[in-house]
Amino acid sequence: MDNSKIVTEPIPDKTCVIVGTRPGIIKMSPIIAELNDRDIESFTIHTGQHYSYELDGRMFEDLQLDEPKYRIEGVEETEYHGEQTAAMLGGIEAVLLEERPETVLVCGDANFNLAGALAARKLRLELGHVEAGLRSGDWRMPEEHNRVMIDHISDYLFAPTEQTRENAVEDNVKGEIVVTGNTIVDAVERNMEIARAQSDILERLSLEGSEYAVFTAHREENVDDRAVLSDLIEILDQVTSEEGIPIVYPLHPRTEKRLEQFGLMESIRGISDLHLIDPVGYLDFLQLLVNADVTLTDSGGIQEESCIIGVPCVTLRKNTERPETVEVGANTIAGTDPDAVIRRLEVARGWIGDWENPFGDGDAALRIADTVLDEGR
Ligand code: UD1
Ligand code: UDP
């Protein structure tokens, strides 16, 4: 250990934003824009966890973000959680030693955030966790491990809601907790009108004026288990054939890989009225979501967006770290048993979508920047 290499004099106010996955890029985009508007130095590190154009480059284009200053190489080849996290950690540490920011911001629960948080903590830099305090209580989830670990080593915990603030307090975290709202509201507000004006996804799928559902599934506990993945295919089949609702399913690369490995690709491709498509850009996705009748998903971000936009959501999991969506009447936690999901879907389709948005007023990025730069406080 060469302790002389530990950063002792960070550059005041210099802020580093770490991104790495599709939802990380989307949720950090309002913060990157807010920091760019301020008279301070800031830069972005892309950890390389997501790398396919649809999940990465396309997001930068849609959100009108500059190329990140740094991109960590060699992460794509990794296979295991520890190996992937370690590859990102080493790369991030080297950049932080070079740049000496005062503050490092990570967002959410994916592995790249744990890597960024550990790198910052070990270099004794100030660490802010955006989307802090979420808890599913499901210890099978790699994301739950990451949330807990990051919250406990952060100096600032940017809790999106009062409930998440309470979770962090109950966990006896050491850092300062600030309730900011979720930056996903900022992102939806900034991009929804652009999406309505620019996206032609409904025309491309011949869905203009039609009823349809949006479906997504990529969670490890669901798609890495052959039996659960088969149940998801059964759900797609029943919703389209028995309930008569066409479905749009932008397929995540993890799920595509598992469908191939488990020999299930033919069964899913055989379902009529299912638009099984590549992941779409953020603007196309917002346009799909806002015009949908209902969402079926295991995604965290999509549970939030459906709630914000006013589209009923059926969550294909046994629990959620976003209970606020259920409390306001926007979401139902259905699990993955086909009959249970169909029953919940029938109820959810009757909801009108006039619930309150529990995720804030769209100024989360402003509050986060004010806090780390010690302005307006
Ligand atoms: C990760 C996050 C998850 C988040 C999701 C967002 C963790 C533990 N999981 O899951 O919380 O909800 O991102 O989408 O951090 N792949 C590609 N191209 C890519 C990225 C991945 O083909 O750009 C394929 C690879 O085969 C890879 C697999 O997907 O091995 C899984 O990718 P990984 O980043 O490890 O996890 P996600 O399932 O994307
Ligand atoms: N999304 C997108 N294109 C798609 C599917 C999703 O832009 O084809 C966006 C969606 O709007 C949301 C985010 O990706 O903001 C959710 O990411 P994902 O479901 O991969 O991860 P999670 O939120 O579960 O971590």
GROMACS .gro file of C-alpha atoms and ligand atoms in nm:
model
  441
    1MET     CA    1   0.000   0.000   0.000
    2ASP     CA    2   0.141   0.335  -0.104
    3ASN     CA    3  -0.037   0.581   0.122
    4SER     CA    4   0.130   0.878  -0.042
    5LYS     CA    5  -0.102   0.815  -0.336
    6ILE     CA    6  -0.416   0.879  -0.128
    7VAL     CA    7  -0.575   1.207  -0.230
    8THR     CA    8  -0.506   1.461   0.042
    9GLU     CA    9  -0.600   1.782  -0.135
   10PRO     CA   10  -0.913   1.753  -0.346
   11ILE     CA   11  -1.000   2.050  -0.568
   12PRO     CA   12  -1.279   2.251  -0.399
   13ASP     CA   13  -1.627   2.203  -0.551
   14LYS     CA   14  -1.497   1.980  -0.830
   15THR     CA   15  -1.763   1.713  -0.874
   16CYS     CA   16  -1.746   1.371  -1.038
   17VAL     CA   17  -2.061   1.199  -1.164
   18ILE     CA   18  -2.042   0.823  -1.215
   19VAL     CA   19  -2.267   0.646  -1.466
   20GLY     CA   20  -2.261   0.294  -1.607
   21THR     CA   21  -2.602   0.148  -1.684
   22ARG     CA   22  -2.906   0.264  -1.880
   23PRO     CA   23  -3.108   0.378  -1.575
   24GLY     CA   24  -2.796   0.534  -1.422
   25ILE     CA   25  -2.744   0.749  -1.732
   26ILE     CA   26  -3.110   0.854  -1.735
   27LYS     CA   27  -3.126   0.936  -1.362
   28MET     CA   28  -2.791   1.120  -1.358
   29SER     CA   29  -2.873   1.325  -1.672
   30PRO     CA   30  -3.053   1.608  -1.482
   31ILE     CA   31  -2.762   1.628  -1.234
   32ILE     CA   32  -2.502   1.643  -1.513
   33ALA     CA   33  -2.702   1.926  -1.675
   34GLU     CA   34  -2.741   2.110  -1.343
   35LEU     CA   35  -2.366   2.090  -1.267
   36ASN     CA   36  -2.284   2.207  -1.622
   37ASP     CA   37  -2.492   2.520  -1.555
   38ARG     CA   38  -2.291   2.607  -1.243
   39ASP     CA   39  -1.960   2.786  -1.225
   40ILE     CA   40  -1.762   2.482  -1.104
   41GLU     CA   41  -1.558   2.199  -1.254
   42SER     CA   42  -1.744   1.871  -1.308
   43PHE     CA   43  -1.685   1.559  -1.514
   44THR     CA   44  -1.839   1.219  -1.582
   45ILE     CA   45  -1.689   0.870  -1.560
   46HIS     CA   46  -1.864   0.594  -1.756
   47THR     CA   47  -1.775   0.265  -1.589
   48GLY     CA   48  -1.856   0.052  -1.894
   49GLN     CA   49  -2.106  -0.179  -1.717
   50HIS     CA   50  -2.350  -0.126  -2.004
   51TYR     CA   51  -2.189  -0.090  -2.345
   52SER     CA   52  -2.437  -0.196  -2.618
   53TYR     CA   53  -2.549   0.102  -2.826
   54GLU     CA   54  -2.918   0.055  -2.730
   55LEU     CA   55  -2.843   0.072  -2.355
   56ASP     CA   56  -2.562   0.325  -2.368
   57GLY     CA   57  -2.477   0.544  -2.672
   58ARG     CA   58  -2.845   0.579  -2.761
   59MET     CA   59  -2.917   0.717  -2.412
   60PHE     CA   60  -2.645   0.982  -2.449
   61GLU     CA   61  -2.794   1.088  -2.784
   62ASP     CA   62  -3.155   1.100  -2.661
   63LEU     CA   63  -3.064   1.288  -2.343
   64GLN     CA   64  -2.832   1.524  -2.532
   65LEU     CA   65  -2.539   1.445  -2.305
   66ASP     CA   66  -2.174   1.501  -2.399
   67GLU     CA   67  -1.950   1.194  -2.424
   68PRO     CA   68  -1.819   1.114  -2.073
   69LYS     CA   69  -1.466   1.239  -2.010
   70TYR     CA   70  -1.358   0.889  -1.904
   71ARG     CA   71  -1.470   0.540  -2.000
   72ILE     CA   72  -1.336   0.241  -1.807
   73GLU     CA   73  -1.218  -0.034  -2.042
   74GLY     CA   74  -1.230  -0.411  -2.001
   75VAL     CA   75  -1.554  -0.440  -1.799
   76GLU     CA   76  -1.747  -0.597  -2.087
   77GLU     CA   77  -1.548  -0.921  -2.065
   78THR     CA   78  -1.621  -0.981  -1.696
   79GLU     CA   79  -1.866  -1.250  -1.585
   80TYR     CA   80  -1.914  -1.245  -1.207
   81HIS     CA   81  -2.041  -0.965  -0.981
   82GLY     CA   82  -1.714  -0.936  -0.787
   83GLU     CA   83  -1.502  -0.947  -1.099
   84GLN     CA   84  -1.715  -0.683  -1.269
   85THR     CA   85  -1.719  -0.458  -0.962
   86ALA     CA   86  -1.342  -0.494  -0.919
   87ALA     CA   87  -1.271  -0.403  -1.281
   88MET     CA   88  -1.477  -0.084  -1.245
   89LEU     CA   89  -1.330  -0.001  -0.901
   90GLY     CA   90  -0.970  -0.011  -1.029
   91GLY     CA   91  -1.050   0.206  -1.329
   92ILE     CA   92  -1.245   0.463  -1.127
   93GLU     CA   93  -0.975   0.488  -0.861
   94ALA     CA   94  -0.710   0.571  -1.121
   95VAL     CA   95  -0.926   0.854  -1.260
   96LEU     CA   96  -1.009   0.995  -0.916
   97LEU     CA   97  -0.638   1.003  -0.824
   98GLU     CA   98  -0.572   1.200  -1.140
   99GLU     CA   99  -0.870   1.441  -1.117
  100ARG     CA  100  -0.892   1.494  -0.737
  101PRO     CA  101  -1.263   1.592  -0.719
  102GLU     CA  102  -1.406   1.707  -0.387
  103THR     CA  103  -1.727   1.509  -0.434
  104VAL     CA  104  -1.821   1.187  -0.610
  105LEU     CA  105  -2.186   1.111  -0.693
  106VAL     CA  106  -2.326   0.764  -0.759
  107CYS     CA  107  -2.692   0.682  -0.830
  108GLY     CA  108  -2.893   0.374  -0.744
  109ASP     CA  109  -2.807   0.013  -0.676
  110ALA     CA  110  -2.625  -0.137  -0.976
  111ASN     CA  111  -2.271  -0.272  -0.934
  112PHE     CA  112  -2.109   0.035  -1.090
  113ASN     CA  113  -2.237   0.245  -0.800
  114LEU     CA  114  -2.079   0.018  -0.543
  115ALA     CA  115  -1.750   0.036  -0.739
  116GLY     CA  116  -1.767   0.418  -0.751
  117ALA     CA  117  -1.866   0.445  -0.386
  118LEU     CA  118  -1.580   0.221  -0.269
  119ALA     CA  119  -1.326   0.406  -0.483
  120ALA     CA  120  -1.436   0.743  -0.340
  121ARG     CA  121  -1.451   0.619   0.021
  122LYS     CA  122  -1.104   0.460   0.006
  123LEU     CA  123  -0.960   0.787  -0.129
  124ARG     CA  124  -1.141   0.979   0.147
  125LEU     CA  125  -1.340   1.187  -0.102
  126GLU     CA  126  -1.687   1.315  -0.021
  127LEU     CA  127  -1.944   1.061  -0.142
  128GLY     CA  128  -2.307   1.132  -0.232
  129HIS     CA  129  -2.560   0.853  -0.294
  130VAL     CA  130  -2.843   0.961  -0.521
  131GLU     CA  131  -3.155   0.743  -0.469
  132ALA     CA  132  -3.052   0.645  -0.115
  133GLY     CA  133  -3.258   0.459   0.143
  134LEU     CA  134  -3.447   0.222  -0.088
  135ARG     CA  135  -3.499  -0.124   0.063
  136SER     CA  136  -3.676  -0.427  -0.083
  137GLY     CA  137  -3.593  -0.648   0.215
  138ASP     CA  138  -3.507  -0.917  -0.042
  139TRP     CA  139  -3.157  -1.040   0.035
  140ARG     CA  140  -3.146  -1.254  -0.282
  141MET     CA  141  -3.101  -0.935  -0.485
  142PRO     CA  142  -2.751  -0.810  -0.572
  143GLU     CA  143  -2.907  -0.462  -0.583
  144GLU     CA  144  -3.016  -0.489  -0.217
  145HIS     CA  145  -2.659  -0.571  -0.109
  146ASN     CA  146  -2.533  -0.271  -0.304
  147ARG     CA  147  -2.795  -0.029  -0.163
  148VAL     CA  148  -2.714  -0.121   0.195
  149MET     CA  149  -2.336  -0.103   0.147
  150ILE     CA  150  -2.341   0.230  -0.042
  151ASP     CA  151  -2.577   0.396   0.208
  152HIS     CA  152  -2.348   0.303   0.496
  153ILE     CA  153  -2.035   0.459   0.344
  154SER     CA  154  -2.195   0.775   0.199
  155ASP     CA  155  -2.150   1.127   0.338
  156TYR     CA  156  -2.471   1.246   0.172
  157LEU     CA  157  -2.777   1.026   0.129
  158PHE     CA  158  -3.014   1.182  -0.124
  159ALA     CA  159  -3.338   1.010  -0.030
  160PRO     CA  160  -3.612   1.046  -0.292
  161THR     CA  161  -3.902   1.023  -0.043
  162GLU     CA  162  -3.986   1.048   0.327
  163GLN     CA  163  -4.018   0.668   0.342
  164THR     CA  164  -3.663   0.622   0.208
  165ARG     CA  165  -3.535   0.878   0.461
  166GLU     CA  166  -3.695   0.671   0.738
  167ASN     CA  167  -3.534   0.351   0.604
  168ALA     CA  168  -3.191   0.515   0.617
  169VAL     CA  169  -3.250   0.647   0.970
  170GLU     CA  170  -3.362   0.302   1.083
  171ASP     CA  171  -3.040   0.158   0.937
  172ASN     CA  172  -2.830   0.397   1.148
  173VAL     CA  173  -2.639   0.541   0.855
  174LYS     CA  174  -2.360   0.786   0.933
  175GLY     CA  175  -2.407   1.044   0.656
  176GLU     CA  176  -2.641   1.342   0.623
  177ILE     CA  177  -2.982   1.247   0.481
  178VAL     CA  178  -3.150   1.499   0.248
  179VAL     CA  179  -3.496   1.435   0.100
  180THR     CA  180  -3.471   1.559  -0.260
  181GLY     CA  181  -3.730   1.377  -0.470
  182ASN     CA  182  -3.614   1.137  -0.741
  183THR     CA  183  -3.425   1.273  -1.042
  184ILE     CA  184  -3.640   1.046  -1.261
  185VAL     CA  185  -3.917   1.309  -1.223
  186ASP     CA  186  -3.674   1.574  -1.352
  187ALA     CA  187  -3.586   1.344  -1.644
  188VAL     CA  188  -3.950   1.270  -1.732
  189GLU     CA  189  -4.041   1.640  -1.716
  190ARG     CA  190  -3.747   1.741  -1.936
  191ASN     CA  191  -3.806   1.475  -2.198
  192MET     CA  192  -4.178   1.398  -2.223
  193GLU     CA  193  -4.270   1.681  -2.461
  194ILE     CA  194  -3.964   1.608  -2.676
  195ALA     CA  195  -4.069   1.242  -2.686
  196ARG     CA  196  -4.426   1.328  -2.792
  197ALA     CA  197  -4.295   1.557  -3.066
  198GLN     CA  198  -4.008   1.344  -3.197
  199SER     CA  199  -4.080   0.976  -3.143
  200ASP     CA  200  -4.245   0.779  -3.424
  201ILE     CA  201  -4.241   0.445  -3.238
  202LEU     CA  202  -4.621   0.406  -3.243
  203GLU     CA  203  -4.631   0.449  -3.621
  204ARG     CA  204  -4.341   0.206  -3.664
  205LEU     CA  205  -4.525  -0.059  -3.461
  206SER     CA  206  -4.867   0.027  -3.610
  207LEU     CA  207  -5.005   0.097  -3.263
  208GLU     CA  208  -5.149   0.446  -3.310
  209GLY     CA  209  -5.482   0.468  -3.130
  210SER     CA  210  -5.463   0.104  -3.014
  211GLU     CA  211  -5.483  -0.040  -2.667
  212TYR     CA  212  -5.160  -0.215  -2.569
  213ALA     CA  213  -4.941  -0.307  -2.274
  214VAL     CA  214  -4.569  -0.242  -2.223
  215PHE     CA  215  -4.379  -0.538  -2.079
  216THR     CA  216  -4.019  -0.553  -1.954
  217ALA     CA  217  -3.827  -0.816  -1.755
  218HIS     CA  218  -3.455  -0.836  -1.689
  219ARG     CA  219  -3.419  -0.890  -1.313
  220GLU     CA  220  -3.168  -1.163  -1.225
  221GLU     CA  221  -3.407  -1.348  -0.985
  222ASN     CA  222  -3.659  -1.369  -1.271
  223VAL     CA  223  -3.478  -1.431  -1.595
  224ASP     CA  224  -3.182  -1.637  -1.471
  225ASP     CA  225  -3.429  -1.899  -1.343
  226ARG     CA  226  -3.566  -2.115  -1.626
  227ALA     CA  227  -3.895  -2.189  -1.447
  228VAL     CA  228  -3.964  -1.821  -1.378
  229LEU     CA  229  -3.868  -1.721  -1.731
  230SER     CA  230  -4.111  -1.986  -1.861
  231ASP     CA  231  -4.384  -1.835  -1.640
  232LEU     CA  232  -4.311  -1.492  -1.790
  233ILE     CA  233  -4.358  -1.640  -2.139
  234GLU     CA  234  -4.687  -1.793  -2.023
  235ILE     CA  235  -4.796  -1.449  -1.898
  236LEU     CA  236  -4.713  -1.292  -2.236
  237ASP     CA  237  -4.916  -1.563  -2.407
  238GLN     CA  238  -5.220  -1.529  -2.179
  239VAL     CA  239  -5.227  -1.148  -2.191
  240THR     CA  240  -5.214  -1.140  -2.570
  241SER     CA  241  -5.434  -1.440  -2.654
  242GLU     CA  242  -5.685  -1.465  -2.365
  243GLU     CA  243  -5.703  -1.101  -2.250
  244GLY     CA  244  -5.666  -0.977  -2.610
  245ILE     CA  245  -5.413  -0.706  -2.526
  246PRO     CA  246  -5.122  -0.657  -2.767
  247ILE     CA  247  -4.786  -0.627  -2.591
  248VAL     CA  248  -4.469  -0.433  -2.670
  249TYR     CA  249  -4.163  -0.596  -2.512
  250PRO     CA  250  -3.822  -0.429  -2.560
  251LEU     CA  251  -3.593  -0.720  -2.479
  252HIS     CA  252  -3.302  -0.657  -2.239
  253PRO     CA  253  -2.974  -0.825  -2.350
  254ARG     CA  254  -2.954  -1.030  -2.027
  255THR     CA  255  -3.297  -1.179  -2.100
  256GLU     CA  256  -3.213  -1.239  -2.465
  257LYS     CA  257  -2.904  -1.432  -2.357
  258ARG     CA  258  -3.105  -1.645  -2.109
  259LEU     CA  259  -3.384  -1.718  -2.360
  260GLU     CA  260  -3.120  -1.854  -2.595
  261GLN     CA  261  -2.937  -2.050  -2.323
  262PHE     CA  262  -3.259  -2.210  -2.193
  263GLY     CA  263  -3.386  -2.289  -2.547
  264LEU     CA  264  -3.694  -2.068  -2.497
  265MET     CA  265  -3.648  -1.827  -2.787
  266GLU     CA  266  -3.883  -2.017  -3.017
  267SER     CA  267  -4.167  -2.022  -2.763
  268ILE     CA  268  -4.152  -1.647  -2.711
  269ARG     CA  269  -4.122  -1.575  -3.082
  270GLY     CA  270  -4.430  -1.790  -3.145
  271ILE     CA  271  -4.661  -1.558  -2.949
  272SER     CA  272  -4.889  -1.359  -3.179
  273ASP     CA  273  -4.965  -0.994  -3.099
  274LEU     CA  274  -4.631  -0.964  -2.919
  275HIS     CA  275  -4.393  -0.696  -3.050
  276LEU     CA  276  -4.064  -0.841  -2.929
  277ILE     CA  277  -3.819  -0.562  -3.014
  278ASP     CA  278  -3.466  -0.445  -2.931
  279PRO     CA  279  -3.436  -0.203  -2.638
  280VAL     CA  280  -3.558   0.138  -2.755
  281GLY     CA  281  -3.421   0.487  -2.690
  282TYR     CA  282  -3.544   0.691  -2.394
  283LEU     CA  283  -3.767   0.915  -2.607
  284ASP     CA  284  -3.928   0.615  -2.778
  285PHE     CA  285  -3.975   0.445  -2.442
  286LEU     CA  286  -4.148   0.750  -2.289
  287GLN     CA  287  -4.377   0.770  -2.592
  288LEU     CA  288  -4.459   0.397  -2.560
  289LEU     CA  289  -4.525   0.429  -2.188
  290VAL     CA  290  -4.742   0.740  -2.192
  291ASN     CA  291  -4.973   0.588  -2.454
  292ALA     CA  292  -4.994   0.243  -2.293
  293ASP     CA  293  -5.297   0.109  -2.102
  294VAL     CA  294  -5.088  -0.080  -1.852
  295THR     CA  295  -4.729  -0.178  -1.773
  296LEU     CA  296  -4.607  -0.524  -1.668
  297THR     CA  297  -4.250  -0.500  -1.543
  298ASP     CA  298  -3.981  -0.602  -1.298
  299SER     CA  299  -3.790  -0.277  -1.355
  300GLY     CA  300  -3.740  -0.027  -1.076
  301GLY     CA  301  -3.727   0.279  -1.301
  302ILE     CA  302  -4.037   0.175  -1.495
  303GLN     CA  303  -4.242   0.128  -1.176
  304GLU     CA  304  -4.154   0.490  -1.096
  305GLU     CA  305  -4.217   0.629  -1.445
  306SER     CA  306  -4.554   0.453  -1.479
  307CYS     CA  307  -4.656   0.606  -1.147
  308ILE     CA  308  -4.535   0.954  -1.246
  309ILE     CA  309  -4.703   0.940  -1.588
  310GLY     CA  310  -5.033   0.791  -1.466
  311VAL     CA  311  -5.020   0.442  -1.622
  312PRO     CA  312  -5.122   0.143  -1.402
  313CYS     CA  313  -4.832  -0.089  -1.326
  314VAL     CA  314  -4.828  -0.462  -1.248
  315THR     CA  315  -4.495  -0.552  -1.091
  316LEU     CA  316  -4.362  -0.897  -1.178
  317ARG     CA  317  -4.183  -0.943  -0.846
  318LYS     CA  318  -4.266  -1.056  -0.493
  319ASN     CA  319  -4.163  -0.723  -0.340
  320THR     CA  320  -4.062  -0.370  -0.427
  321GLU     CA  321  -3.824  -0.107  -0.293
  322ARG     CA  322  -4.071   0.148  -0.433
  323PRO     CA  323  -4.371   0.091  -0.196
  324GLU     CA  324  -4.478   0.454  -0.251
  325THR     CA  325  -4.613   0.347  -0.593
  326VAL     CA  326  -4.839   0.090  -0.426
  327GLU     CA  327  -4.948   0.329  -0.149
  328VAL     CA  328  -5.072   0.593  -0.397
  329GLY     CA  329  -5.262   0.323  -0.590
  330ALA     CA  330  -5.043   0.312  -0.902
  331ASN     CA  331  -4.883  -0.030  -0.869
  332THR     CA  332  -4.966  -0.386  -0.764
  333ILE     CA  333  -4.704  -0.643  -0.662
  334ALA     CA  334  -4.812  -0.954  -0.849
  335GLY     CA  335  -4.517  -1.195  -0.844
  336THR     CA  336  -4.467  -1.415  -1.149
  337ASP     CA  337  -4.738  -1.681  -1.119
  338PRO     CA  338  -4.940  -1.644  -1.443
  339ASP     CA  339  -5.287  -1.675  -1.285
  340ALA     CA  340  -5.204  -1.426  -1.008
  341VAL     CA  341  -5.063  -1.181  -1.262
  342ILE     CA  342  -5.371  -1.202  -1.484
  343ARG     CA  343  -5.600  -1.139  -1.184
  344ARG     CA  344  -5.395  -0.831  -1.083
  345LEU     CA  345  -5.381  -0.708  -1.442
  346GLU     CA  346  -5.760  -0.718  -1.474
  347VAL     CA  347  -5.794  -0.502  -1.161
  348ALA     CA  348  -5.511  -0.261  -1.254
  349ARG     CA  349  -5.660  -0.193  -1.597
  350GLY     CA  350  -5.957  -0.034  -1.423
  351TRP     CA  351  -5.748   0.232  -1.247
  352ILE     CA  352  -5.789   0.586  -1.383
  353GLY     CA  353  -5.437   0.714  -1.319
  354ASP     CA  354  -5.521   1.020  -1.111
  355TRP     CA  355  -5.300   0.930  -0.813
  356GLU     CA  356  -5.045   1.172  -0.669
  357ASN     CA  357  -4.679   1.152  -0.772
  358PRO     CA  358  -4.481   1.053  -0.460
  359PHE     CA  359  -4.138   1.111  -0.618
  360GLY     CA  360  -4.107   1.489  -0.595
  361ASP     CA  361  -4.149   1.807  -0.795
  362GLY     CA  362  -3.879   1.770  -1.063
  363ASP     CA  363  -3.618   1.978  -0.877
  364ALA     CA  364  -3.422   1.689  -0.725
  365ALA     CA  365  -3.108   1.764  -0.930
  366LEU     CA  366  -3.112   2.126  -0.816
  367ARG     CA  367  -3.133   2.024  -0.449
  368ILE     CA  368  -2.854   1.768  -0.491
  369ALA     CA  369  -2.623   2.024  -0.658
  370ASP     CA  370  -2.706   2.286  -0.391
  371THR     CA  371  -2.619   2.040  -0.116
  372VAL     CA  372  -2.287   1.916  -0.251
  373LEU     CA  373  -2.178   2.269  -0.348
  374ASP     CA  374  -2.305   2.403  -0.015
  375GLU     CA  375  -2.523   2.661  -0.190
  376GLY     CA  376  -2.863   2.788  -0.077
  377ARG     CA  377  -2.826   2.620   0.262
  378UD1     C1  378  -2.783  -0.426  -1.433
  378UD1     C2  379  -2.805  -0.404  -1.284
  378UD1     C3  380  -2.954  -0.397  -1.255
  378UD1     C4  381  -3.022  -0.294  -1.342
  378UD1     C5  382  -2.990  -0.319  -1.488
  378UD1     C6  383  -3.047  -0.206  -1.572
  378UD1     C7  384  -2.643  -0.504  -1.126
  378UD1     C8  385  -2.620  -0.611  -1.028
  378UD1     N1  386  -2.753  -0.515  -1.204
  378UD1     O1  387  -2.837  -0.553  -1.465
  378UD1     O2  388  -2.974  -0.360  -1.120
  378UD1     O3  389  -3.161  -0.303  -1.321
  378UD1     O4  390  -2.848  -0.323  -1.505
  378UD1     O5  391  -3.071  -0.244  -1.702
  378UD1     O6  392  -2.566  -0.412  -1.136
  378UD1     N2  393  -2.530  -0.702  -2.167
  378UD1     C9  394  -2.515  -0.666  -2.299
  378UD1     N3  395  -2.496  -0.534  -2.328
  378UD1    C10  396  -2.487  -0.439  -2.233
  378UD1    C11  397  -2.501  -0.478  -2.098
  378UD1    C12  398  -2.523  -0.609  -2.068
  378UD1     O7  399  -2.522  -0.749  -2.388
  378UD1     O8  400  -2.470  -0.321  -2.267
  378UD1    C13  401  -2.554  -0.845  -2.134
  378UD1    C14  402  -2.426  -0.920  -2.108
  378UD1     O9  403  -2.443  -1.050  -2.153
  378UD1    C15  404  -2.417  -0.919  -1.956
  378UD1    C16  405  -2.563  -0.927  -1.915
  378UD1    O10  406  -2.633  -0.852  -2.014
  378UD1    O11  407  -2.341  -1.026  -1.908
  378UD1    C17  408  -2.591  -0.870  -1.778
  378UD1    O12  409  -2.542  -0.737  -1.769
  378UD1     P1  410  -2.510  -0.670  -1.625
  378UD1    O13  411  -2.470  -0.530  -1.644
  378UD1    O14  412  -2.417  -0.757  -1.549
  378UD1    O15  413  -2.646  -0.679  -1.551
  378UD1     P2  414  -2.791  -0.630  -1.595
  378UD1    O16  415  -2.878  -0.750  -1.605
  378UD1    O17  416  -2.782  -0.539  -1.713
  379UDP     N1  417  -3.589   0.227  -2.088
  379UDP     C1  418  -3.551   0.271  -2.215
  379UDP     N2  419  -3.567   0.184  -2.319
  379UDP     C2  420  -3.615   0.058  -2.305
  379UDP     C3  421  -3.654   0.015  -2.174
  379UDP     C4  422  -3.638   0.101  -2.069
  379UDP     O1  423  -3.507   0.385  -2.232
  379UDP     O2  424  -3.625  -0.015  -2.404
  379UDP     C5  425  -3.569   0.318  -1.973
  379UDP     C6  426  -3.691   0.343  -1.888
  379UDP     O3  427  -3.758   0.458  -1.933
  379UDP     C7  428  -3.636   0.360  -1.748
  379UDP     C8  429  -3.508   0.280  -1.749
  379UDP     O4  430  -3.478   0.252  -1.885
  379UDP     O5  431  -3.603   0.495  -1.722
  379UDP     C9  432  -3.523   0.154  -1.670
  379UDP     O6  433  -3.410   0.076  -1.686
  379UDP     P1  434  -3.407  -0.080  -1.650
  379UDP     O7  435  -3.544  -0.134  -1.651
  379UDP     O8  436  -3.305  -0.141  -1.741
  379UDP     O9  437  -3.340  -0.083  -1.506
  379UDP     P2  438  -3.394  -0.062  -1.357
  379UDP    O10  439  -3.468   0.066  -1.349
  379UDP    O11  440  -3.477  -0.181  -1.322
  379UDP    O12  441  -3.268  -0.062  -1.277
   0.00000   0.00000   0.00000
